Amino acid sequence: MRLTSTTKYMLLSDKVVFLTGGTEGIGLECAKIYSAAGAKISIISNSTQSINDAQSKLYGDGILYLKADVSVAADIKQAIAETVAFFGRIDVIHNNAGISNPSKAVHDTTEEEWNALFDVNVKGVYNTTRFGIEELKKTRGNILNTGSLVGDIGQEIHAAYSATKGAISALTKSMALDYAPYGIRVNAVAPAGVWTPMLRVWSQQQPDAASIENYLDDIHALGYCPEGDVVADACLFLISEQARFITGCILPVTGGAELGYRRVINQTIQEKSDLI
């Protein structure tokens, strides 16, 4: 059951959230629910078009849009400074920006592709923490990272991407220990499949694109691949005071996909045995 608008408002009243990758997919759904929960939001994107599109979908006061690349230190240093100048504080840093290309094994991945994945998915967390941690110390705020289930279980022809998400999990736990003395919590969400623009592009790059929708439904034990709002609800919980004694947590938002992968494999084995 989704939270009511009244309940949502109480969760983030007067909080300031620095949200990277907040203009589409999971990030856009997070921006919607954070705003409904009473937060002021600084939304970071490296795309002017994406910012323009988000502005047509997000309503209400208290939203600042900043064009910046999370992989560029100077951009994030400036974005943190502009956020503080505009809102006066930062209570939450949500590291949601990420890329997934290419769909390749390690030996087929170019150095440029490898570096791009790590620069955005991992260095982005480094940059926001490096330039934002002093603000979080002032507010005893928290950090939320968007990871992925594949960082734990791996994924075929996605070695570099899986490696970045594994790094996110390790970073989350280490950062939770480092910043606990300051009252700063650090957590991550780990979705499986979620229908976002990035996933739709990814689905067309797969060897059997025609069957990918059924595959994505099947890997989730609950029987369907969700939209980004299910992840946003979990994110809202983790950055709110309701999760005030939770840190270092990698929260699966998977519909049981870690079980569903086995279900798909077992089904395939059964189909093969039927042919013997």
Short mmCIF file of C-alpha atoms in Angstrom, two decimals, residues 129-229:
data_model
loop_
_atom_site.label_atom_id
_atom_site.label_comp_id
_atom_site.label_asym_id
_atom_site.label_seq_id
_atom_site.Cartn_x
_atom_site.Cartn_y
_atom_site.Cartn_z
CA THR A 129 30.87 12.78 -0.83
CA ARG A 130 34.16 14.64 -1.14
CA PHE A 131 32.44 17.99 -1.63
CA GLY A 132 29.25 17.41 0.35
CA ILE A 133 30.34 15.65 3.53
CA GLU A 134 30.97 18.84 5.53
CA GLU A 135 27.40 19.96 4.87
CA LEU A 136 26.06 16.58 6.02
CA LYS A 137 28.12 16.84 9.21
CA LYS A 138 26.32 20.10 10.00
CA THR A 139 22.87 18.55 9.56
CA ARG A 140 23.69 14.99 10.70
CA GLY A 141 22.25 14.00 7.37
CA ASN A 142 22.52 10.84 5.32
CA ILE A 143 23.70 9.41 2.02
CA LEU A 144 21.77 7.05 -0.21
CA ASN A 145 23.37 5.22 -3.13
CA THR A 146 21.49 3.56 -5.97
CA GLY A 147 23.14 0.19 -6.44
CA SER A 148 21.90 -2.96 -8.12
CA LEU A 149 21.28 -6.61 -7.35
CA VAL A 150 23.86 -7.50 -10.02
CA GLY A 151 26.54 -6.01 -7.78
CA ASP A 152 25.96 -9.04 -5.57
CA ILE A 153 25.01 -11.86 -7.95
CA GLY A 154 26.68 -10.74 -11.21
CA GLN A 155 25.19 -10.67 -14.68
CA GLU A 156 26.12 -12.15 -18.03
CA ILE A 157 27.72 -9.76 -20.56
CA HIS A 158 27.64 -6.92 -18.03
CA ALA A 159 30.94 -7.43 -16.23
CA ALA A 160 32.02 -3.78 -15.99
CA TYR A 161 28.58 -2.55 -14.96
CA SER A 162 28.26 -5.30 -12.35
CA ALA A 163 31.71 -4.39 -11.05
CA THR A 164 30.66 -0.76 -10.54
CA LYS A 165 27.57 -1.83 -8.60
CA GLY A 166 29.64 -4.20 -6.50
CA ALA A 167 31.86 -1.24 -5.73
CA ILE A 168 28.79 0.76 -4.67
CA SER A 169 27.87 -1.94 -2.15
CA ALA A 170 31.38 -1.99 -0.69
CA LEU A 171 31.55 1.80 -0.61
CA THR A 172 28.20 2.03 1.15
CA LYS A 173 29.33 -0.26 3.96
CA SER A 174 32.72 1.40 4.39
CA MET A 175 31.27 4.89 4.27
CA ALA A 176 28.67 3.90 6.87
CA LEU A 177 31.50 3.03 9.26
CA ASP A 178 33.53 6.13 8.44
CA TYR A 179 30.69 8.59 8.95
CA ALA A 180 28.75 6.98 11.79
CA PRO A 181 30.72 9.01 14.39
CA TYR A 182 29.19 12.14 12.83
CA GLY A 183 25.66 10.75 13.01
CA ILE A 184 25.59 10.33 9.23
CA ARG A 185 23.86 7.22 7.91
CA VAL A 186 24.86 5.66 4.57
CA ASN A 187 22.63 3.13 2.79
CA ALA A 188 21.91 1.81 -0.68
CA VAL A 189 18.99 0.40 -2.61
CA ALA A 190 19.64 -2.57 -4.88
CA PRO A 191 16.93 -2.97 -7.53
CA ALA A 192 16.75 -5.80 -10.05
CA GLY A 193 14.90 -5.01 -13.28
CA VAL A 194 13.01 -1.70 -13.28
CA TRP A 195 11.35 -0.18 -16.36
CA THR A 196 13.25 3.04 -17.01
CA PRO A 197 14.39 4.71 -20.24
CA MET A 198 17.85 3.22 -19.63
CA LEU A 199 16.43 -0.30 -19.27
CA ARG A 200 14.41 0.07 -22.46
CA VAL A 201 17.57 1.03 -24.37
CA TRP A 202 19.39 -1.88 -22.72
CA SER A 203 16.64 -4.33 -23.69
CA GLN A 204 17.12 -3.52 -27.37
CA GLN A 205 20.85 -4.28 -27.11
CA GLN A 206 20.35 -7.84 -25.88
CA PRO A 207 20.90 -10.89 -28.12
CA ASP A 208 17.19 -11.86 -27.98
CA ALA A 209 15.51 -8.47 -27.67
CA ALA A 210 12.09 -9.79 -28.69
CA SER A 211 11.80 -11.98 -25.60
CA ILE A 212 13.43 -9.63 -23.07
CA GLU A 213 10.14 -8.31 -21.62
CA ASN A 214 8.99 -11.82 -20.72
CA TYR A 215 12.44 -12.58 -19.34
CA LEU A 216 12.36 -9.50 -17.10
CA ASP A 217 8.92 -10.45 -15.81
CA ASP A 218 10.04 -14.01 -15.13
CA ILE A 219 13.18 -13.20 -13.13
CA HIS A 220 11.08 -11.47 -10.48
CA ALA A 221 9.42 -13.92 -8.13
CA LEU A 222 6.42 -11.59 -7.86
CA GLY A 223 5.91 -12.07 -11.59
CA TYR A 224 6.48 -8.66 -13.14
CA CYS A 225 9.14 -6.06 -13.83
CA PRO A 226 8.06 -2.88 -11.99
CA GLU A 227 8.19 0.83 -12.72
CA GLY A 228 10.56 3.11 -10.82
CA ASP A 229 8.02 4.17 -8.20
#
